[in-house]
Short mmCIF file of C-alpha atoms and ligand atoms in Angstrom, two decimals:
data_model
loop_
_atom_site.label_atom_id
_atom_site.label_comp_id
_atom_site.label_asym_id
_atom_site.label_seq_id
_atom_site.Cartn_x
_atom_site.Cartn_y
_atom_site.Cartn_z
CA MET A 1010 50.98 54.91 44.00
CA LYS A 1011 51.33 52.17 41.24
CA LYS A 1012 54.71 50.58 41.32
CA ASN A 1013 57.04 50.98 37.91
CA LEU A 1014 58.56 48.07 36.39
CA THR A 1015 62.07 49.12 37.89
CA GLN A 1016 60.56 49.16 41.42
CA TYR A 1017 58.95 45.62 40.69
CA LEU A 1018 62.30 44.16 39.49
CA ILE A 1019 64.23 45.75 42.44
CA GLU A 1020 61.71 44.28 44.89
CA GLN A 1021 61.84 40.81 43.15
CA GLU A 1022 65.69 40.79 43.72
CA ARG A 1023 65.41 41.73 47.25
CA GLN A 1024 62.73 39.01 48.04
CA ASN A 1025 64.01 36.11 45.82
CA GLN A 1026 67.34 36.79 44.45
CA ASN A 1027 66.08 36.24 41.08
CA VAL A 1028 66.84 39.59 39.27
CA PRO A 1029 70.43 40.18 39.16
CA THR A 1030 71.29 43.60 37.90
CA GLU A 1031 72.19 42.37 34.57
CA LEU A 1032 68.57 40.62 34.03
CA ARG A 1033 66.78 43.87 35.07
CA LEU A 1034 68.90 46.12 32.89
CA LEU A 1035 68.15 43.47 29.91
CA ILE A 1036 64.18 43.48 30.88
CA GLU A 1037 64.30 47.35 31.10
CA THR A 1038 65.96 47.66 27.77
CA ILE A 1039 63.49 45.45 26.20
CA ALA A 1040 60.67 47.34 27.77
CA ARG A 1041 61.92 50.65 26.91
CA THR A 1042 62.03 49.31 23.07
CA CYS A 1043 58.50 48.05 23.01
CA LYS A 1044 57.60 51.50 24.20
CA ALA A 1045 59.32 52.75 21.06
CA ILE A 1046 57.73 50.09 18.70
CA ALA A 1047 54.48 51.07 20.34
CA GLN A 1048 55.01 54.87 19.13
CA ALA A 1049 55.85 53.40 15.75
CA VAL A 1050 52.77 51.48 15.52
CA ASN A 1051 50.71 54.29 16.62
CA LYS A 1052 51.67 56.68 13.81
CA GLY A 1053 50.41 54.01 11.30
CA ALA A 1054 50.17 55.97 7.93
CA LEU A 1055 51.35 58.93 9.46
CA GLY A 1056 54.93 57.28 9.94
CA ASN A 1057 54.97 55.70 6.65
CA VAL A 1058 55.28 52.24 8.65
CA LEU A 1059 52.38 50.36 7.01
CA GLY A 1060 52.63 47.80 4.31
CA SER A 1061 54.95 45.32 3.07
CA GLN A 1062 58.84 45.27 2.38
CA ASP A 1063 60.09 43.57 -0.71
CA THR A 1064 61.99 40.91 1.37
CA GLU A 1065 61.09 37.69 2.66
CA ASN A 1066 62.16 36.32 6.15
CA VAL A 1067 63.69 32.90 6.91
CA GLN A 1068 60.44 31.15 6.96
CA GLY A 1069 59.58 32.43 3.17
CA GLU A 1070 56.81 35.31 4.46
CA ILE A 1071 56.91 38.59 3.24
CA GLN A 1072 58.14 40.93 5.75
CA LYS A 1073 55.92 44.00 6.88
CA LYS A 1074 57.67 47.23 7.28
CA LEU A 1075 56.98 47.01 11.00
CA ASP A 1076 58.49 43.55 11.03
CA VAL A 1077 61.83 45.09 9.96
CA ILE A 1078 61.54 48.24 11.88
CA SER A 1079 60.75 46.56 15.20
CA ASN A 1080 63.50 43.84 14.52
CA GLN A 1081 66.06 46.37 14.22
CA MET A 1082 65.08 48.49 17.16
CA LEU A 1083 65.33 45.63 19.45
CA LEU A 1084 68.85 44.55 18.08
CA ASP A 1085 70.16 48.10 18.40
CA ALA A 1086 68.86 48.79 21.82
CA ASN A 1087 70.23 45.41 23.13
CA GLU A 1088 73.26 44.73 21.44
CA TRP A 1089 75.56 47.34 23.37
CA ILE A 1090 74.01 46.91 27.02
CA GLY A 1091 76.87 44.21 28.05
CA CYS A 1092 74.05 41.58 29.13
CA LEU A 1093 73.77 39.26 25.97
CA ALA A 1094 75.82 36.74 24.56
CA GLY A 1095 73.67 36.72 21.54
CA MET A 1096 70.11 37.58 20.05
CA ALA A 1097 67.73 35.48 17.68
CA SER A 1098 64.65 36.59 16.03
CA GLU A 1099 61.70 35.10 13.73
CA GLU A 1100 63.15 37.74 11.10
CA MET A 1101 66.75 36.50 11.01
CA GLU A 1102 68.05 33.31 9.69
CA LEU A 1103 71.13 33.15 12.18
CA PRO A 1104 71.68 34.34 15.61
CA HIS A 1105 72.88 38.12 15.60
CA PRO A 1106 76.23 38.26 17.28
CA ILE A 1107 77.09 41.10 19.69
CA PRO A 1108 79.45 43.53 17.76
CA ALA A 1109 82.99 42.87 18.90
CA HIS A 1110 83.44 46.46 20.30
CA TYR A 1111 80.51 46.03 22.77
CA PRO A 1112 80.97 43.87 26.07
CA THR A 1113 79.02 40.76 26.19
CA GLY A 1114 77.12 39.06 29.13
CA ASP A 1115 75.53 35.81 30.04
CA TYR A 1116 72.04 36.01 28.53
CA LEU A 1117 70.37 34.93 25.41
CA LEU A 1118 67.59 37.01 23.99
CA LEU A 1119 64.83 35.69 21.49
CA PHE A 1120 62.16 37.49 20.16
CA ASP A 1121 59.16 37.91 17.52
CA PRO A 1122 59.63 41.63 17.14
CA LEU A 1123 56.07 41.91 15.73
CA ASP A 1124 53.48 39.12 16.09
CA GLY A 1125 50.37 39.37 14.19
CA SER A 1126 51.74 40.80 11.14
CA SER A 1127 48.48 40.22 8.95
CA ASN A 1128 46.85 42.64 11.40
CA ILE A 1129 49.04 45.66 11.19
CA ASP A 1130 47.52 47.25 8.33
CA VAL A 1131 43.98 46.64 9.48
CA ASN A 1132 44.72 48.32 13.02
CA VAL A 1133 44.06 45.39 15.17
CA SER A 1134 46.03 44.56 18.25
CA ILE A 1135 49.80 43.07 17.60
CA GLY A 1136 52.57 42.65 19.74
CA THR A 1137 56.36 41.84 20.68
CA ILE A 1138 57.01 38.48 22.32
CA PHE A 1139 60.42 37.62 24.10
CA SER A 1140 62.13 34.86 25.89
CA ILE A 1141 65.37 34.92 27.91
CA LEU A 1142 67.69 32.03 28.36
CA ARG A 1143 71.23 31.82 30.21
CA GLN A 1144 74.13 31.13 27.70
CA PRO A 1145 75.16 27.48 28.65
CA GLU A 1146 77.96 27.19 31.15
CA ASN A 1147 80.40 25.63 28.53
CA ALA A 1148 79.78 28.41 26.17
CA LYS A 1149 80.37 31.42 28.55
CA GLY A 1150 82.71 33.93 27.22
CA ARG A 1151 82.36 33.22 23.67
CA ALA A 1152 79.76 34.43 21.14
CA ALA A 1153 76.49 32.47 21.03
CA ASN A 1154 76.03 30.09 18.43
CA GLU A 1155 72.58 28.41 17.28
CA GLN A 1156 73.28 25.31 19.42
CA ASP A 1157 73.46 27.63 22.47
CA PHE A 1158 69.96 28.45 21.89
CA LEU A 1159 68.42 25.30 21.60
CA GLN A 1160 67.22 24.92 25.44
CA ALA A 1161 63.93 23.69 26.37
CA GLY A 1162 61.42 26.14 27.55
CA THR A 1163 61.91 25.09 30.91
CA GLN A 1164 65.29 26.88 30.92
CA GLN A 1165 63.58 30.26 30.39
CA VAL A 1166 64.75 32.82 33.08
CA ALA A 1167 61.88 35.25 32.05
CA ALA A 1168 59.76 35.53 29.26
CA GLY A 1169 56.99 38.34 28.20
CA TYR A 1170 55.16 40.21 25.61
CA ALA A 1171 54.06 43.77 24.66
CA VAL A 1172 50.53 44.04 23.26
CA TYR A 1173 49.90 47.12 21.14
CA GLY A 1174 46.05 47.45 21.46
CA PRO A 1175 43.64 49.94 22.93
CA GLN A 1176 46.16 50.01 25.90
CA THR A 1177 49.70 49.16 25.42
CA MET A 1178 50.55 46.57 28.11
CA LEU A 1179 53.74 44.56 29.14
CA ILE A 1180 53.15 40.99 30.49
CA LEU A 1181 56.04 39.51 32.31
CA SER A 1182 57.05 36.30 34.14
CA ILE A 1183 60.34 36.04 35.88
CA GLY A 1184 59.17 32.59 37.18
CA GLN A 1185 57.19 34.17 40.03
CA GLY A 1186 53.67 34.06 38.82
CA VAL A 1187 52.62 36.73 35.82
CA VAL A 1188 52.31 40.38 36.24
CA GLY A 1189 51.14 42.97 33.99
CA PHE A 1190 52.19 46.74 33.50
CA THR A 1191 50.32 49.49 31.55
CA LEU A 1192 52.09 51.90 29.65
CA ASP A 1193 51.24 55.45 31.26
CA ARG A 1194 51.67 57.68 28.07
CA GLU A 1195 52.14 60.87 30.09
CA THR A 1196 55.04 59.89 32.22
CA GLY A 1197 56.35 57.09 30.00
CA SER A 1198 56.48 54.81 32.70
CA TRP A 1199 55.32 50.98 32.72
CA LEU A 1200 52.77 50.79 36.00
CA LEU A 1201 51.97 47.55 37.60
CA THR A 1202 48.38 47.15 37.11
CA GLN A 1203 47.91 43.40 37.46
CA GLU A 1204 49.68 41.82 40.23
CA ASN A 1205 49.03 37.98 39.92
CA ILE A 1206 47.49 36.82 36.75
CA ARG A 1207 45.49 33.64 36.95
CA ILE A 1208 43.70 31.79 34.26
CA PRO A 1209 40.68 30.12 35.25
CA GLU A 1210 40.91 26.34 34.87
CA GLU A 1211 37.51 25.94 32.92
CA THR A 1212 36.41 27.85 29.94
CA GLN A 1213 33.49 28.28 27.51
CA GLU A 1214 35.53 30.16 25.17
CA PHE A 1215 37.68 28.69 22.21
CA ALA A 1216 39.73 30.34 19.60
CA ILE A 1217 40.90 28.61 16.55
CA ASN A 1218 41.07 29.18 12.82
CA MET A 1219 38.20 27.46 11.71
CA SER A 1220 38.89 27.85 8.10
CA ASN A 1221 41.48 25.00 8.55
CA MET A 1222 38.97 22.46 10.16
CA ARG A 1223 39.16 20.12 6.96
CA HIS A 1224 43.06 19.64 7.51
CA TRP A 1225 42.84 19.04 11.26
CA GLU A 1226 43.79 15.71 12.89
CA ALA A 1227 41.08 13.48 14.68
CA PRO A 1228 41.58 14.63 18.18
CA VAL A 1229 41.25 18.54 17.25
CA LYS A 1230 38.28 17.84 15.10
CA ARG A 1231 36.67 15.71 17.99
CA TYR A 1232 37.16 18.53 20.62
CA ILE A 1233 35.83 21.13 18.33
CA ASP A 1234 32.79 19.05 17.43
CA GLU A 1235 32.03 18.67 21.06
CA CYS A 1236 32.48 22.45 21.91
CA LEU A 1237 30.05 23.12 18.90
CA ALA A 1238 27.55 20.81 20.03
CA GLY A 1239 26.80 22.98 23.43
CA LYS A 1240 24.86 22.15 26.23
CA GLU A 1241 23.36 19.12 24.54
CA GLY A 1242 26.60 17.81 23.82
CA PRO A 1243 29.39 15.71 25.92
CA LEU A 1244 30.80 18.79 27.46
CA GLY A 1245 27.53 20.10 28.73
CA LYS A 1246 27.99 23.78 27.99
CA ASN A 1247 27.62 26.28 25.49
CA TYR A 1248 30.97 27.53 23.97
CA ASN A 1249 31.64 31.02 22.61
CA THR A 1250 34.48 31.38 19.78
CA ARG A 1251 37.09 34.41 19.26
CA TRP A 1252 40.05 34.25 16.76
CA ILE A 1253 42.05 37.50 16.42
CA ALA A 1254 44.94 36.19 14.25
CA SER A 1255 47.46 37.75 16.70
CA MET A 1256 48.78 35.19 18.99
CA VAL A 1257 49.70 37.85 21.40
CA ALA A 1258 46.21 39.37 21.74
CA ASP A 1259 44.61 35.86 21.65
CA VAL A 1260 46.80 34.80 24.73
CA HIS A 1261 46.12 38.08 26.22
CA ARG A 1262 42.52 37.38 26.39
CA ILE A 1263 43.01 34.35 27.63
CA LEU A 1264 45.43 35.29 30.67
CA ASN A 1265 42.69 37.80 31.53
CA ARG A 1266 39.46 35.78 31.21
CA GLY A 1267 40.37 32.13 30.35
CA GLY A 1268 39.98 29.93 27.23
CA ILE A 1269 41.59 27.79 24.92
CA PHE A 1270 43.92 28.67 22.30
CA MET A 1271 44.96 26.48 19.40
CA TYR A 1272 47.14 26.49 16.31
CA PRO A 1273 47.37 22.78 16.03
CA ARG A 1274 49.75 20.96 13.65
CA ASP A 1275 47.58 19.67 10.49
CA HIS A 1276 47.51 17.75 7.30
CA ARG A 1277 48.78 20.59 5.23
CA GLU A 1278 52.41 19.83 4.16
CA SER A 1279 53.46 23.45 5.43
CA VAL A 1280 51.76 22.97 8.88
CA ARG A 1281 52.99 19.34 9.38
CA HIS A 1282 54.79 20.09 12.28
CA GLY A 1283 52.54 23.35 13.54
CA LYS A 1284 52.55 26.83 12.20
CA LEU A 1285 53.81 28.78 15.24
CA ARG A 1286 57.38 28.87 16.06
CA LEU A 1287 58.62 26.94 19.38
CA MET A 1288 61.63 29.29 20.37
CA TYR A 1289 60.20 32.84 20.31
CA GLU A 1290 56.34 32.19 20.30
CA ALA A 1291 55.35 28.92 21.71
CA ASN A 1292 58.01 28.73 24.53
CA PRO A 1293 57.51 32.29 25.82
CA MET A 1294 54.02 31.96 25.74
CA SER A 1295 53.75 28.55 27.31
CA PHE A 1296 56.06 30.03 30.27
CA LEU A 1297 53.35 32.65 30.91
CA VAL A 1298 50.57 30.42 30.67
CA GLU A 1299 52.06 27.91 32.87
CA GLN A 1300 53.12 30.28 35.46
CA ALA A 1301 49.55 31.68 35.53
CA GLY A 1302 48.16 28.07 36.27
CA GLY A 1303 47.37 27.02 32.84
CA ALA A 1304 48.62 24.55 30.38
CA SER A 1305 50.24 24.20 27.12
CA VAL A 1306 50.80 21.23 25.11
CA ASP A 1307 51.89 20.56 21.50
CA GLY A 1308 48.95 17.71 20.94
CA SER A 1309 50.19 15.14 23.42
CA GLN A 1310 53.38 16.74 25.02
CA ARG A 1311 54.31 19.68 27.15
CA ILE A 1312 55.62 22.38 25.15
CA LEU A 1313 58.21 23.53 27.75
CA ASP A 1314 59.63 19.86 27.86
CA LEU A 1315 60.25 19.93 24.09
CA GLN A 1316 64.08 19.73 23.16
CA PRO A 1317 64.56 22.23 20.20
CA GLU A 1318 66.40 21.01 17.35
CA HIS A 1319 66.14 24.39 15.23
CA LEU A 1320 66.09 27.87 16.10
CA HIS A 1321 62.94 28.38 13.58
CA GLN A 1322 61.42 25.08 14.57
CA ARG A 1323 57.63 25.00 14.65
CA THR A 1324 55.23 23.19 16.79
CA GLY A 1325 51.45 22.67 17.42
CA VAL A 1326 50.23 24.71 20.09
CA ILE A 1327 47.16 24.02 22.42
CA LEU A 1328 47.26 26.59 25.53
CA GLY A 1329 45.18 28.04 28.17
CA SER A 1330 42.45 26.86 30.77
CA LYS A 1331 44.19 23.81 32.40
CA LYS A 1332 41.02 21.50 32.09
CA GLU A 1333 40.35 22.23 28.63
CA VAL A 1334 43.90 21.96 27.64
CA GLU A 1335 44.17 18.53 29.59
CA ARG A 1336 41.13 17.16 27.80
CA LEU A 1337 42.52 17.59 24.30
CA GLN A 1338 45.83 16.30 25.49
CA GLN A 1339 43.93 13.10 26.67
CA TYR A 1340 42.15 13.02 23.08
CA HIS A 1341 45.65 13.09 21.38
CA GLN A 1342 47.31 10.78 23.63
CA ALA A 1343 44.28 8.27 23.12
CA ALA A 1344 44.89 8.60 19.30
CA ASN A 1345 48.35 7.80 19.53
P1 LIG B 27 53.71 36.07 12.52
O1 LIG B 27 54.49 36.03 13.56
O2 LIG B 27 54.08 36.08 10.99
O3 LIG B 27 52.65 37.37 12.84
O4 LIG B 27 52.42 34.86 12.40
C1 LIG B 27 51.83 34.36 13.68
C2 LIG B 27 50.42 34.61 13.74
C3 LIG B 27 50.10 34.59 15.26
O5 LIG B 27 49.98 35.54 15.73
C4 LIG B 27 48.50 34.11 14.92
O6 LIG B 27 48.16 33.17 15.96
C5 LIG B 27 48.67 33.23 13.59
O7 LIG B 27 49.71 33.68 12.91
C6 LIG B 27 47.61 33.38 12.62
O8 LIG B 27 47.47 32.77 11.55
P2 LIG B 27 46.38 32.33 10.53
O9 LIG B 27 46.46 33.65 9.78
O10 LIG B 27 46.74 31.22 9.79
O11 LIG B 27 45.09 32.37 11.33
MG1 LIG B 28 54.62 35.69 15.36
#
């Protein structure tokens, strides 16, 4: 019989003492909320959840109805459980304090409640990304402020995502490799279906939004030119390309069959520091990718080592199969 999420977490605590009860409750609550988000996503037009709101988020992006609904679901489900000192999200300018009438705990939760928003209305895979940190020692016992969240990705105690695709899956790392659970809709359980996800070191598949080519920096242009040159070029193999425009779905493919995903910073003013957000997109995904044997850099530097300066900071992202990422990292270092 397949293990469910709770069994997996309890066994991890028994073996490695790395999932104290508070952390287990937090992960279970996130997973339960992802189930509810999956329900809302599935209903689509029948649940009146498609389309946009009339509101913008802090990044100046028009919010989709499902962005707002899933953000609220995660806040409501997690604020009362007593495990958190605060939460932060792509959809909120400032951290969400735990209401005074609820107990608090030692963890910080960050999330992108619904990643891949441009795909919601066209029925393409989307997901929820989350990152869990500890409240810094010197801040314990008080409500978390923005500064408390600004920890390097190496400090994450757990990270993961749910992907709402043909199957609804939860991919999780608590720092002991990466595991995958599939939602059994008949029993409502997350069942362990992938025990030790590993990314192949080499690949012949790349993911990048090619329409931005004219804006790229030289190292990215060089690498993609080499990929496109195929077997006759310097890389000596033919490459295939995929771009879903949902980071969750692109990373999910890479975790399963390898590849390199790039959303590099480029020459456009709005993408000068990258498009994706460090704290709740790049960091959790980099944690998963490294835990699966891959690599993740912003160009020349390891993403998990970056010291965040703002909650909504952006970064270039190049992640996936180790040898390919390292090659592109070297091109960046050589250009510096
Ligand atoms: P979102 O968090 O507003 O959905 O934006 C992030 C998404 C990523 O999932 C995806 O990789 C990227 O934006 C796609 O961007 P583009 O439409 O420029 O290709
Ligand atoms: Mg996103």
